[in-house]
CSV table of C-alpha atoms and ligand atoms in Angstrom, one decimal:
chain,number,residue,atom,x,y,z
A,52,UNK,CA,-2.3,1.4,24.4
A,53,UNK,CA,-2.1,5.2,24.3
A,54,UNK,CA,1.3,6.7,24.3
A,55,UNK,CA,2.2,10.3,24.4
A,56,UNK,CA,4.3,11.2,21.4
A,57,UNK,CA,6.1,14.5,22.0
A,58,UNK,CA,8.1,14.8,18.8
A,59,UNK,CA,8.3,13.6,15.3
A,60,UNK,CA,11.9,13.1,14.2
A,61,UNK,CA,12.1,12.9,10.4
A,62,UNK,CA,15.2,11.0,9.5
A,63,UNK,CA,15.8,11.8,5.8
A,64,UNK,CA,14.1,15.2,6.1
A,65,UNK,CA,15.7,16.5,2.9
A,66,UNK,CA,14.4,13.6,0.8
A,67,UNK,CA,11.5,13.3,-1.6
A,68,UNK,CA,9.0,11.4,0.7
A,69,UNK,CA,9.5,14.0,3.5
A,70,UNK,CA,9.1,17.1,1.3
A,71,UNK,CA,6.3,15.9,-1.0
A,72,UNK,CA,4.2,13.7,1.3
A,73,UNK,CA,5.1,13.7,5.0
A,74,UNK,CA,5.4,17.4,5.7
A,75,UNK,CA,2.2,18.4,3.9
A,76,UNK,CA,0.3,15.5,5.6
A,77,UNK,CA,1.7,16.5,9.0
A,78,UNK,CA,0.5,20.1,8.4
A,79,UNK,CA,-3.0,18.9,7.4
A,80,UNK,CA,-3.1,16.6,10.4
A,81,UNK,CA,-2.3,19.3,12.9
A,82,UNK,CA,-4.7,21.6,11.1
A,83,UNK,CA,-7.7,19.4,11.8
A,84,UNK,CA,-10.3,21.3,13.9
A,85,UNK,CA,-10.4,18.7,16.6
A,86,UNK,CA,-6.6,18.1,16.6
A,87,UNK,CA,-5.2,18.4,20.1
A,88,UNK,CA,-1.8,17.1,19.1
A,89,UNK,CA,1.2,19.0,20.5
A,90,UNK,CA,4.1,17.5,18.6
A,91,UNK,CA,7.5,19.1,17.9
A,92,UNK,CA,8.8,18.5,14.4
A,93,UNK,CA,12.5,17.8,14.2
A,94,UNK,CA,14.2,17.3,10.8
A,95,UNK,CA,17.5,15.4,10.3
A,96,UNK,CA,19.3,14.8,7.1
A,97,UNK,CA,22.5,14.8,5.2
A,98,UNK,CA,22.0,18.4,3.9
A,99,UNK,CA,23.8,21.2,5.6
A,100,UNK,CA,20.8,23.4,6.1
A,101,UNK,CA,20.5,26.3,8.5
A,102,UNK,CA,17.3,27.2,10.4
A,103,UNK,CA,16.1,29.5,7.5
A,104,UNK,CA,16.6,26.8,4.9
A,105,UNK,CA,14.6,24.3,7.0
A,106,UNK,CA,11.8,26.8,7.7
A,107,UNK,CA,11.6,27.4,4.0
A,108,UNK,CA,11.3,23.7,3.4
A,109,UNK,CA,8.5,23.4,5.9
A,110,UNK,CA,6.8,26.5,4.5
A,111,UNK,CA,6.9,25.3,0.9
A,112,UNK,CA,5.8,21.8,1.7
A,113,UNK,CA,2.8,23.0,3.8
A,114,UNK,CA,1.9,25.3,0.9
A,115,UNK,CA,1.2,22.3,-1.3
A,116,UNK,CA,-1.5,21.3,1.1
A,117,UNK,CA,-4.3,23.3,2.7
A,118,UNK,CA,-2.6,24.2,6.0
A,119,UNK,CA,-3.7,27.3,7.8
A,120,UNK,CA,-1.3,30.1,8.6
A,121,UNK,CA,-1.9,29.5,12.3
A,122,UNK,CA,-0.8,25.9,12.1
A,123,UNK,CA,2.2,26.8,10.0
A,124,UNK,CA,3.3,29.5,12.5
A,125,UNK,CA,2.9,27.2,15.5
A,126,UNK,CA,5.0,24.5,13.8
A,127,UNK,CA,7.7,27.0,12.7
A,128,UNK,CA,7.9,28.4,16.3
A,129,UNK,CA,9.2,25.1,17.6
A,130,UNK,CA,10.7,23.1,14.7
A,131,UNK,CA,14.4,22.7,14.1
A,132,UNK,CA,16.7,20.8,11.8
A,133,UNK,CA,20.0,19.1,12.5
A,134,UNK,CA,22.5,17.9,10.0
A,135,UNK,CA,23.3,14.3,10.8
A,136,UNK,CA,24.6,11.0,9.5
A,137,UNK,CA,21.8,8.9,10.7
A,138,UNK,CA,24.0,5.8,10.6
A,139,UNK,CA,26.3,7.3,13.2
A,140,UNK,CA,25.7,6.4,16.9
A,141,UNK,CA,26.9,9.8,18.1
A,142,UNK,CA,24.6,11.7,15.7
A,143,UNK,CA,21.6,9.6,16.6
A,144,UNK,CA,22.2,9.9,20.3
A,145,UNK,CA,22.4,13.7,20.1
A,146,UNK,CA,19.3,13.8,17.9
A,147,UNK,CA,17.2,11.7,20.2
A,148,UNK,CA,18.4,13.4,23.3
A,149,UNK,CA,17.2,16.7,21.9
A,150,UNK,CA,13.7,15.5,21.0
A,151,UNK,CA,10.9,16.0,23.5
A,152,UNK,CA,9.8,12.5,24.7
A,153,UNK,CA,8.5,10.2,23.5
A,154,UNK,CA,9.9,10.6,20.0
A,155,UNK,CA,8.5,8.9,16.9
A,156,UNK,CA,11.4,8.2,14.6
A,157,UNK,CA,10.3,8.2,11.0
A,158,UNK,CA,12.8,6.5,8.8
A,159,UNK,CA,12.3,8.4,5.5
A,160,UNK,CA,15.5,6.9,4.2
A,161,UNK,CA,16.7,4.4,1.6
A,162,UNK,CA,16.0,0.9,3.0
A,163,UNK,CA,19.7,0.0,3.4
A,164,UNK,CA,20.3,3.3,5.4
A,165,UNK,CA,17.2,2.4,7.6
A,166,UNK,CA,18.8,-0.9,8.4
A,167,UNK,CA,22.2,0.8,9.2
A,168,UNK,CA,20.4,3.4,11.4
A,169,UNK,CA,18.5,0.7,13.3
A,170,UNK,CA,21.8,-1.3,13.8
A,171,UNK,CA,23.5,1.9,15.2
A,172,UNK,CA,20.5,2.5,17.5
A,173,UNK,CA,21.4,-0.8,19.3
A,174,UNK,CA,24.2,1.1,20.9
A,175,UNK,CA,21.9,3.8,22.3
A,176,UNK,CA,19.3,3.7,24.9
A,177,UNK,CA,15.9,4.9,23.7
A,178,UNK,CA,13.4,6.8,25.8
A,179,UNK,CA,10.4,4.9,27.0
A,180,UNK,CA,7.6,4.9,24.4
A,181,UNK,CA,9.9,5.6,21.4
A,182,UNK,CA,8.0,4.7,18.3
A,183,UNK,CA,9.5,3.6,15.0
A,184,UNK,CA,8.0,4.2,11.6
A,185,UNK,CA,9.4,2.2,8.7
A,186,UNK,CA,8.7,2.6,5.0
A,187,UNK,CA,8.3,0.1,2.3
A,188,UNK,CA,10.0,-2.0,1.1
A,189,UNK,CA,10.4,-3.8,4.4
A,190,UNK,CA,13.3,-6.1,3.6
A,191,UNK,CA,14.0,-7.5,0.2
A,192,UNK,CA,12.8,-11.1,0.8
A,193,UNK,CA,11.5,-13.2,3.7
A,194,UNK,CA,14.9,-13.7,5.2
A,195,UNK,CA,15.9,-10.1,5.3
A,196,UNK,CA,12.4,-9.1,6.6
A,197,UNK,CA,12.8,-11.6,9.4
A,198,UNK,CA,16.2,-10.3,10.3
A,199,UNK,CA,15.0,-6.7,10.3
A,200,UNK,CA,12.1,-7.8,12.5
A,201,UNK,CA,14.6,-9.4,14.9
A,202,UNK,CA,16.7,-6.2,15.0
A,203,UNK,CA,13.6,-4.1,15.7
A,204,UNK,CA,12.4,-6.4,18.4
A,205,UNK,CA,15.6,-5.7,20.3
A,206,UNK,CA,14.9,-2.0,20.2
A,207,UNK,CA,11.2,-1.4,20.8
A,208,UNK,CA,8.0,-3.5,21.4
A,209,UNK,CA,6.2,-4.6,18.3
A,210,UNK,CA,3.2,-2.3,19.0
A,211,UNK,CA,5.6,0.6,18.8
A,212,UNK,CA,6.7,-0.3,15.3
A,213,UNK,CA,4.7,1.1,12.4
A,214,UNK,CA,5.4,-0.5,9.1
A,215,UNK,CA,3.7,1.9,6.8
A,216,UNK,CA,1.1,0.9,4.2
A,217,UNK,CA,-0.2,4.1,2.8
A,218,UNK,CA,-2.0,2.4,-0.1
A,219,UNK,CA,-5.2,1.9,1.9
A,220,UNK,CA,-5.9,4.8,4.3
A,221,UNK,CA,-7.8,4.3,7.5
A,222,UNK,CA,-11.1,5.3,5.8
A,223,UNK,CA,-10.7,2.7,3.0
A,224,UNK,CA,-9.9,0.0,5.5
A,225,UNK,CA,-13.0,0.9,7.6
A,226,UNK,CA,-15.1,1.2,4.4
A,227,UNK,CA,-14.2,-2.4,3.5
A,228,UNK,CA,-14.9,-3.6,7.0
A,229,UNK,CA,-18.2,-1.8,6.9
A,230,UNK,CA,-19.4,-3.2,3.6
A,231,UNK,CA,-18.4,-6.7,4.6
A,232,UNK,CA,-19.5,-6.9,8.2
A,233,UNK,CA,-22.2,-4.3,8.6
A,234,UNK,CA,-24.5,-6.1,6.2
A,235,UNK,CA,-26.3,-9.4,6.4
A,236,UNK,CA,-26.3,-9.6,2.6
A,237,UNK,CA,-22.7,-10.2,1.8
A,238,UNK,CA,-21.2,-12.5,4.5
A,239,UNK,CA,-23.3,-15.6,3.7
A,240,UNK,CA,-22.1,-15.5,0.0
A,241,UNK,CA,-18.5,-14.5,0.7
A,242,UNK,CA,-16.9,-17.8,-0.1
A,243,UNK,CA,-15.8,-20.2,-2.8
A,244,UNK,CA,-19.4,-21.5,-2.9
A,245,UNK,CA,-20.7,-18.3,-4.5
A,246,UNK,CA,-17.7,-16.3,-5.6
A,247,UNK,CA,-16.0,-17.3,-8.9
A,248,UNK,CA,-13.0,-15.0,-8.7
A,249,UNK,CA,-11.6,-11.9,-7.1
A,250,UNK,CA,-9.5,-9.3,-9.1
A,251,UNK,CA,-7.5,-6.8,-7.1
A,252,UNK,CA,-6.2,-4.3,-9.6
A,253,UNK,CA,-4.0,-1.2,-9.4
A,254,UNK,CA,-3.4,0.1,-12.9
A,255,UNK,CA,-1.6,3.5,-13.2
A,256,UNK,CA,-1.3,5.8,-16.2
A,257,UNK,CA,1.9,7.2,-14.5
A,258,UNK,CA,5.2,6.0,-16.0
A,259,UNK,CA,8.5,5.9,-14.3
A,260,UNK,CA,8.4,9.6,-13.4
A,261,UNK,CA,12.2,9.8,-12.8
A,262,UNK,CA,12.0,7.1,-10.0
A,263,UNK,CA,14.4,4.7,-11.7
A,264,UNK,CA,16.8,4.7,-8.8
A,265,UNK,CA,14.2,3.0,-6.7
A,266,UNK,CA,11.8,1.4,-9.2
A,267,UNK,CA,14.3,-0.2,-11.5
A,268,UNK,CA,15.6,-2.3,-8.6
A,269,UNK,CA,12.1,-3.2,-7.5
A,270,UNK,CA,9.5,-3.7,-10.3
A,271,UNK,CA,5.7,-4.0,-10.2
A,272,UNK,CA,5.5,-7.2,-8.2
A,273,UNK,CA,7.7,-6.0,-5.4
A,274,UNK,CA,6.6,-2.4,-5.5
A,275,UNK,CA,2.8,-3.0,-5.4
A,276,UNK,CA,1.7,-6.6,-5.2
A,277,UNK,CA,4.1,-7.7,-2.4
A,278,UNK,CA,3.6,-4.7,-0.3
A,279,UNK,CA,0.1,-3.3,-1.0
A,280,UNK,CA,-2.2,-5.6,-2.9
A,281,UNK,CA,-1.7,-8.6,-0.6
A,282,UNK,CA,-2.9,-6.3,2.2
A,283,UNK,CA,-6.1,-5.6,0.2
A,284,UNK,CA,-6.4,-9.4,-0.4
A,285,UNK,CA,-6.1,-10.0,3.4
A,286,UNK,CA,-8.9,-7.5,4.2
A,287,UNK,CA,-11.1,-8.9,1.4
A,288,UNK,CA,-10.6,-12.5,2.4
A,289,UNK,CA,-10.2,-12.5,6.2
A,290,UNK,CA,-12.6,-14.1,8.6
A,291,UNK,CA,-15.2,-11.8,10.3
A,292,UNK,CA,-13.6,-9.8,13.1
A,293,UNK,CA,-15.2,-9.3,16.5
A,294,UNK,CA,-14.0,-5.7,16.8
A,295,UNK,CA,-12.9,-3.1,14.4
A,296,UNK,CA,-9.6,-2.5,16.1
A,297,UNK,CA,-5.9,-3.1,15.4
A,298,UNK,CA,-5.6,-6.3,17.4
A,299,UNK,CA,-8.5,-8.2,15.8
A,300,UNK,CA,-7.8,-6.8,12.3
A,301,UNK,CA,-4.1,-7.7,12.3
A,302,UNK,CA,-4.8,-11.2,13.7
A,303,UNK,CA,-7.4,-11.9,11.0
A,304,UNK,CA,-5.1,-10.6,8.2
A,305,UNK,CA,-2.2,-12.6,9.4
A,306,UNK,CA,-4.3,-15.8,9.5
A,307,UNK,CA,-5.5,-15.5,5.9
A,308,UNK,CA,-2.1,-14.5,4.6
A,309,UNK,CA,-0.6,-17.6,6.2
A,310,UNK,CA,-2.9,-19.7,4.0
A,311,UNK,CA,-1.9,-17.9,0.8
A,312,UNK,CA,0.4,-19.3,-1.9
A,313,UNK,CA,0.9,-19.0,-5.6
A,314,UNK,CA,-1.9,-20.6,-7.6
A,315,UNK,CA,-1.5,-24.4,-7.8
A,316,UNK,CA,1.6,-23.9,-5.7
A,317,UNK,CA,3.5,-23.2,-8.9
A,318,UNK,CA,5.5,-20.0,-8.9
A,319,UNK,CA,6.1,-20.2,-12.7
A,320,UNK,CA,2.6,-20.5,-14.0
A,321,UNK,CA,1.0,-18.4,-11.2
A,322,UNK,CA,2.6,-15.1,-12.4
A,323,UNK,CA,3.0,-13.0,-15.6
A,324,UNK,CA,5.2,-10.0,-16.2
A,325,UNK,CA,5.6,-7.4,-18.9
A,326,UNK,CA,7.3,-4.2,-19.6
A,327,UNK,CA,6.1,-1.1,-21.5
A,328,UNK,CA,7.4,0.0,-24.9
A,329,UNK,CA,7.0,3.3,-26.7
A,330,UNK,CA,3.5,4.6,-26.9
A,331,UNK,CA,1.3,7.5,-25.8
A,332,UNK,CA,-1.0,8.2,-22.9
A,333,UNK,CA,-3.6,11.0,-23.3
A,334,UNK,CA,-1.4,12.7,-26.0
A,335,UNK,CA,1.7,12.3,-23.9
A,336,UNK,CA,4.5,10.5,-25.7
A,337,UNK,CA,6.1,7.8,-23.6
A,338,UNK,CA,9.5,6.3,-24.4
A,339,UNK,CA,10.4,2.6,-24.1
A,340,UNK,CA,10.8,1.7,-20.4
A,341,UNK,CA,14.4,0.7,-21.2
A,342,UNK,CA,15.1,4.1,-22.7
A,343,UNK,CA,14.0,6.0,-19.5
A,344,UNK,CA,16.8,7.8,-17.7
A,345,UNK,CA,18.5,5.6,-15.1
A,346,UNK,CA,17.0,2.3,-16.3
A,347,UNK,CA,19.5,-0.6,-16.7
A,348,UNK,CA,17.9,-3.0,-19.2
A,349,UNK,CA,20.0,-5.8,-17.8
A,350,UNK,CA,18.0,-5.7,-14.6
A,351,UNK,CA,15.0,-7.0,-16.7
A,352,UNK,CA,12.5,-5.1,-14.5
A,353,UNK,CA,8.8,-5.5,-15.1
A,354,UNK,CA,6.4,-2.6,-15.2
A,355,UNK,CA,3.3,-4.8,-15.1
A,356,UNK,CA,2.9,-7.8,-12.9
A,357,UNK,CA,0.1,-10.3,-12.3
A,358,UNK,CA,0.0,-13.0,-9.6
A,359,UNK,CA,-2.8,-15.5,-9.0
A,360,UNK,CA,-3.0,-16.3,-5.4
A,361,UNK,CA,-4.7,-19.4,-3.9
A,362,UNK,CA,-6.0,-19.3,-0.4
A,363,UNK,CA,-5.7,-22.7,1.0
A,364,UNK,CA,-8.5,-22.7,3.5
A,365,UNK,CA,-12.1,-23.9,3.7
A,366,UNK,CA,-13.7,-20.6,2.7
A,367,UNK,CA,-11.6,-19.9,-0.3
A,368,UNK,CA,-10.0,-23.1,-1.7
A,369,UNK,CA,-10.5,-23.1,-5.5
A,370,UNK,CA,-11.3,-19.3,-5.8
A,371,UNK,CA,-8.5,-17.5,-7.7
A,372,UNK,CA,-7.5,-14.0,-6.3
A,373,UNK,CA,-5.8,-12.3,-9.2
A,374,UNK,CA,-3.5,-9.4,-8.2
A,375,UNK,CA,-2.4,-7.1,-10.9
A,376,UNK,CA,-0.5,-3.8,-11.0
A,377,UNK,CA,1.2,-1.9,-13.7
A,378,UNK,CA,2.4,1.5,-15.0
A,379,UNK,CA,1.8,3.4,-18.3
A,380,UNK,CA,-1.5,1.8,-18.8
A,381,UNK,CA,-4.5,3.2,-20.7
A,382,UNK,CA,-6.6,3.9,-17.7
A,383,UNK,CA,-6.2,4.4,-14.0
A,384,UNK,CA,-8.0,1.6,-12.1
A,385,UNK,CA,-7.8,0.9,-8.3
A,386,UNK,CA,-10.4,-1.6,-7.3
A,387,UNK,CA,-11.4,-5.0,-6.0
A,388,UNK,CA,-13.8,-6.7,-8.3
A,389,UNK,CA,-15.7,-9.7,-6.9
A,390,UNK,CA,-17.4,-11.8,-9.6
A,391,UNK,CA,-20.1,-14.2,-8.3
A,392,UNK,CA,-20.7,-17.6,-9.8
A,393,UNK,CA,-23.2,-18.0,-12.7
A,394,UNK,CA,-26.8,-18.7,-11.9
A,395,UNK,CA,-27.7,-22.3,-11.4
A,396,UNK,CA,-30.9,-21.7,-13.4
A,397,UNK,CA,-32.5,-18.8,-15.2
A,398,UNK,CA,-36.3,-19.1,-15.2
A,399,UNK,CA,-37.5,-20.2,-18.6
A,400,UNK,CA,-39.1,-17.3,-20.4
A,401,UNK,CA,-36.5,-14.8,-19.2
A,402,UNK,CA,-34.2,-13.9,-22.0
A,403,UNK,CA,-30.9,-12.1,-22.4
A,404,UNK,CA,-27.6,-12.5,-20.9
A,405,UNK,CA,-27.6,-13.4,-17.2
A,406,UNK,CA,-24.2,-12.0,-16.6
A,407,UNK,CA,-22.8,-13.1,-13.2
A,408,UNK,CA,-23.3,-10.4,-10.5
A,409,UNK,CA,-20.3,-8.3,-9.7
A,410,UNK,CA,-19.4,-6.2,-6.7
A,411,UNK,CA,-16.9,-3.4,-7.5
A,412,UNK,CA,-15.1,-1.8,-4.6
A,413,UNK,CA,-13.1,1.1,-5.9
A,414,UNK,CA,-10.5,2.7,-3.7
A,415,UNK,CA,-9.5,6.4,-3.7
A,416,UNK,CA,-12.1,7.7,-4.1
A,417,UNK,CA,-13.9,4.9,-2.4
A,418,UNK,CA,-17.1,3.7,-4.1
A,419,UNK,CA,-19.0,0.5,-4.3
A,420,UNK,CA,-21.2,-0.7,-7.2
A,421,UNK,CA,-23.3,-3.8,-7.1
A,422,UNK,CA,-23.9,-4.8,-10.7
A,423,UNK,CA,-26.9,-7.0,-11.1
A,424,UNK,CA,-29.5,-8.2,-13.7
A,425,UNK,CA,-33.0,-6.7,-13.7
A,426,UNK,CA,-35.9,-6.8,-16.1
A,427,UNK,CA,-35.4,-4.5,-19.1
A,428,UNK,CA,-37.2,-1.3,-19.6
A,429,UNK,CA,-38.9,-2.1,-22.9
A,430,UNK,CA,-39.6,-5.8,-22.5
A,431,UNK,CA,-39.7,-7.2,-19.0
A,432,UNK,CA,-38.8,-10.6,-20.3
A,433,UNK,CA,-35.4,-9.4,-21.5
A,434,UNK,CA,-32.7,-8.9,-18.9
A,435,UNK,CA,-31.0,-5.6,-18.5
A,436,UNK,CA,-27.8,-4.7,-16.4
A,437,UNK,CA,-27.8,-2.1,-13.7
A,438,UNK,CA,-25.3,-0.9,-11.1
A,439,UNK,CA,-26.5,0.1,-7.7
A,440,UNK,CA,-23.7,2.4,-6.7
A,441,UNK,CA,-22.7,4.8,-3.9
A,442,UNK,CA,-19.8,6.8,-2.7
A,443,UNK,CA,-18.3,5.5,0.5
A,444,UNK,CA,-17.0,7.8,3.2
A,445,UNK,CA,-14.0,9.7,2.1
A,446,UNK,CA,-11.1,10.1,4.4
A,447,UNK,CA,-10.7,13.5,6.2
A,448,UNK,CA,-6.9,13.3,5.6
A,449,UNK,CA,-4.6,12.3,2.8
A,450,UNK,CA,-3.2,8.7,3.2
A,451,UNK,CA,0.0,9.9,4.8
A,452,UNK,CA,-2.0,12.1,7.2
A,453,UNK,CA,-3.9,8.9,8.3
A,454,UNK,CA,-0.6,7.1,8.7
A,455,UNK,CA,0.8,9.9,10.9
A,456,UNK,CA,-2.4,10.1,12.9
A,457,UNK,CA,-1.9,6.3,13.7
A,458,UNK,CA,1.7,6.9,14.7
A,459,UNK,CA,1.0,9.9,16.9
A,460,UNK,CA,-2.1,8.3,18.5
A,461,UNK,CA,-0.3,5.0,19.1
A,462,UNK,CA,-2.9,3.1,17.0
A,463,UNK,CA,-1.3,0.5,14.7
A,464,UNK,CA,-4.5,-0.3,12.8
A,465,UNK,CA,-2.9,0.7,9.5
A,466,UNK,CA,0.5,-0.7,10.3
A,467,UNK,CA,1.7,-4.0,8.9
A,468,UNK,CA,2.6,-6.4,11.7
A,469,UNK,CA,6.0,-8.0,11.6
A,470,UNK,CA,4.8,-11.6,10.9
A,471,UNK,CA,2.6,-10.3,8.2
A,472,UNK,CA,5.4,-8.5,6.4
A,473,UNK,CA,7.3,-11.8,6.4
A,474,UNK,CA,4.3,-13.7,5.1
A,475,UNK,CA,3.9,-11.4,2.1
A,476,UNK,CA,7.5,-12.1,1.1
A,477,UNK,CA,7.0,-15.8,1.6
A,478,UNK,CA,4.2,-15.7,-1.0
A,479,UNK,CA,6.1,-13.7,-3.5
A,480,UNK,CA,9.7,-14.9,-3.0
A,481,UNK,CA,9.3,-18.0,-5.2
A,482,UNK,CA,7.7,-16.0,-8.0
A,483,UNK,CA,10.4,-13.4,-7.9
A,484,UNK,CA,13.0,-16.2,-8.0
A,485,UNK,CA,11.3,-17.8,-11.0
A,486,UNK,CA,11.5,-14.5,-12.8
A,487,UNK,CA,15.1,-13.9,-11.9
A,488,UNK,CA,15.8,-17.4,-13.3
A,489,UNK,CA,14.0,-16.4,-16.5
A,490,UNK,CA,11.5,-19.2,-16.2
A,491,UNK,CA,8.7,-16.7,-17.1
A,492,UNK,CA,8.9,-14.7,-20.3
A,493,UNK,CA,9.0,-10.9,-20.2
A,494,UNK,CA,6.0,-9.8,-22.3
A,495,UNK,CA,5.6,-6.3,-23.8
A,496,UNK,CA,2.8,-3.8,-24.1
A,497,UNK,CA,2.7,-0.4,-25.7
A,498,UNK,CA,2.5,2.5,-23.2
A,499,UNK,CA,-1.2,3.6,-23.2
A,500,UNK,CA,-2.6,0.2,-23.9
A,501,UNK,CA,-4.4,-2.2,-21.5
A,502,UNK,CA,-1.4,-4.5,-21.3
A,503,UNK,CA,-0.1,-7.3,-23.6
A,504,UNK,CA,-2.7,-8.1,-26.2
A,505,UNK,CA,-2.8,-11.8,-25.2
A,506,UNK,CA,-3.4,-11.1,-21.5
A,507,UNK,CA,-7.2,-11.3,-21.0
B,647,NDP,P1,15.2,10.0,-1.1
B,647,NDP,O1,16.5,9.4,-1.7
B,647,NDP,O2,14.6,11.1,-1.9
B,647,NDP,O3,15.5,10.5,0.4
B,647,NDP,C1,16.3,9.8,1.3
B,647,NDP,C2,16.9,10.9,2.1
B,647,NDP,O4,17.7,10.3,3.1
B,647,NDP,C3,17.8,11.9,1.3
B,647,NDP,O5,17.5,13.2,1.7
B,647,NDP,C4,19.2,11.4,1.7
B,647,NDP,O6,20.1,12.5,1.7
B,647,NDP,C5,19.0,11.0,3.2
B,647,NDP,N1,20.0,10.1,3.6
B,647,NDP,C6,20.6,9.0,3.0
B,647,NDP,N2,21.5,8.5,3.8
B,647,NDP,C7,21.7,9.3,4.9
B,647,NDP,C8,22.5,9.3,6.0
B,647,NDP,N3,23.4,8.4,6.2
B,647,NDP,N4,22.3,10.3,7.0
B,647,NDP,C9,21.3,11.2,6.8
B,647,NDP,N5,20.5,11.3,5.7
B,647,NDP,C10,20.7,10.3,4.8
B,647,NDP,O7,14.2,8.8,-0.9
B,647,NDP,P2,12.6,8.9,-0.7
B,647,NDP,O8,12.3,10.1,0.1
B,647,NDP,O9,12.0,8.8,-2.0
B,647,NDP,O10,12.3,7.5,0.0
B,647,NDP,C11,12.5,7.3,1.4
B,647,NDP,C12,11.8,6.0,1.8
B,647,NDP,O11,10.4,6.1,1.6
B,647,NDP,C13,12.3,4.8,0.9
B,647,NDP,O12,12.2,3.6,1.7
B,647,NDP,C14,11.2,4.7,-0.1
B,647,NDP,O13,11.0,3.4,-0.6
B,647,NDP,C15,9.9,5.1,0.7
B,647,NDP,N6,8.8,5.6,-0.1
B,647,NDP,C16,9.0,6.7,-0.9
B,647,NDP,C17,8.0,7.2,-1.6
B,647,NDP,C18,8.1,8.4,-2.5
B,647,NDP,O14,7.1,8.8,-3.2
B,647,NDP,N7,9.2,9.1,-2.5
B,647,NDP,C19,6.6,6.6,-1.6
B,647,NDP,C20,6.5,5.5,-0.7
B,647,NDP,C21,7.6,5.0,0.0
B,647,NDP,P3,21.1,12.7,0.4
B,647,NDP,O15,20.2,12.6,-0.8
B,647,NDP,O16,21.7,14.0,0.7
B,647,NDP,O17,22.0,11.5,0.5
């Protein structure tokens, strides 16, 4: 359905997400040559800013991106800021009344404040077409995600709720769909019959980077695996879709996520956790995680998590999907690695190591490499390994630009549907509980290493 969004109301406009990611992405989106979007930007936050302070905020944020002066001036001509307590019914009413319809409400707020704001909105009447944009984490477990979904359902229809997943932009999602379903080659072997294992990895070199307030209460499993990597799993493992649109895609993702569970249905053995200790990354000295400002060691927060997921259906039963994400690691890695089963037979006379074929789908920048065995250059009877690789179409916008485009165009392709958000918690809740109960040891790894030495 196409809706006409007349305004983008940024709740939490003075926060980090707004300044560093949303405002620059908004500028870049409007700057696109073919952009016909006419959207008024309204900022709301706790800060007592006057018009000049807000304009300066917009100007400096746009300056971090490539936004033309023409776009900047046209935004500045209409934008305004209102100091507000976004949990107050009165303040919300006055904000929404002042926004050209239909407004898109972007909750760039701490999660508990978002819930309080949505609760207050129950006492207002919202203009037709009002769209909600909610950030991660969406709830803190299955139960709280379900009750937040229920609250939202009382406010706006589900297709007007965007639960943001900026990890995979529109282009990466479409690239994955293209590789899988625009080729005869892959689909017939895309199953437990031919695939040995799937590794979905997001390793960062970044450390805590002063984000203890959020991260120390979340950890790697909640921050990355629960919210983002399970979405990548769903795209990788879903059944073929009839159409590359939001409805088919979200149905297919929900279906496969419903079949997921911790490996062997055992939340204790399915996951591993670890925390970085002192080390160095590219000549940068990194302190022990527990010595980082704002970290409370008693929380026992992991900075590296691994979860093996089993997909309990005909296509995937028995094939492990290993999801791993961590901070302060030696190298940055953002990819899905599909490892095929070993050959049933190598013709006698061919020598060398017939390593199982691997398909590597890197994300941001998107690339694919099919690693296969061929005859060697010196002796054709000795196998050699080559990678057939190519870049995939890069996105025209940064990830948050694609998120905002989906919001303003009323296309929920990138948005996580309510039932799916609950399913992701259902998969990880028992693992998080086992960790809270200390049934799984907290391993350690030196910052700048590949992780604990006994994790292969
Ligand atoms: P911040 O704490 O930096 O910003 C939140 C903003 O909300 C602050 O400006 C705060 O104002 C304001 N605020 C809090 N309570 C109220 C209130 N009652 N009325 C009005 N304003 C209020 O958080 P982030 O921007 O980092 O994060 C926002 C959301 O985005 C979170 O859900 C986070 O998980 C998510 N996110 C953030 C990312 C990031 O890189 N920052 C990345 C991905 C997701 P004040 O400080 O004055 O209280």
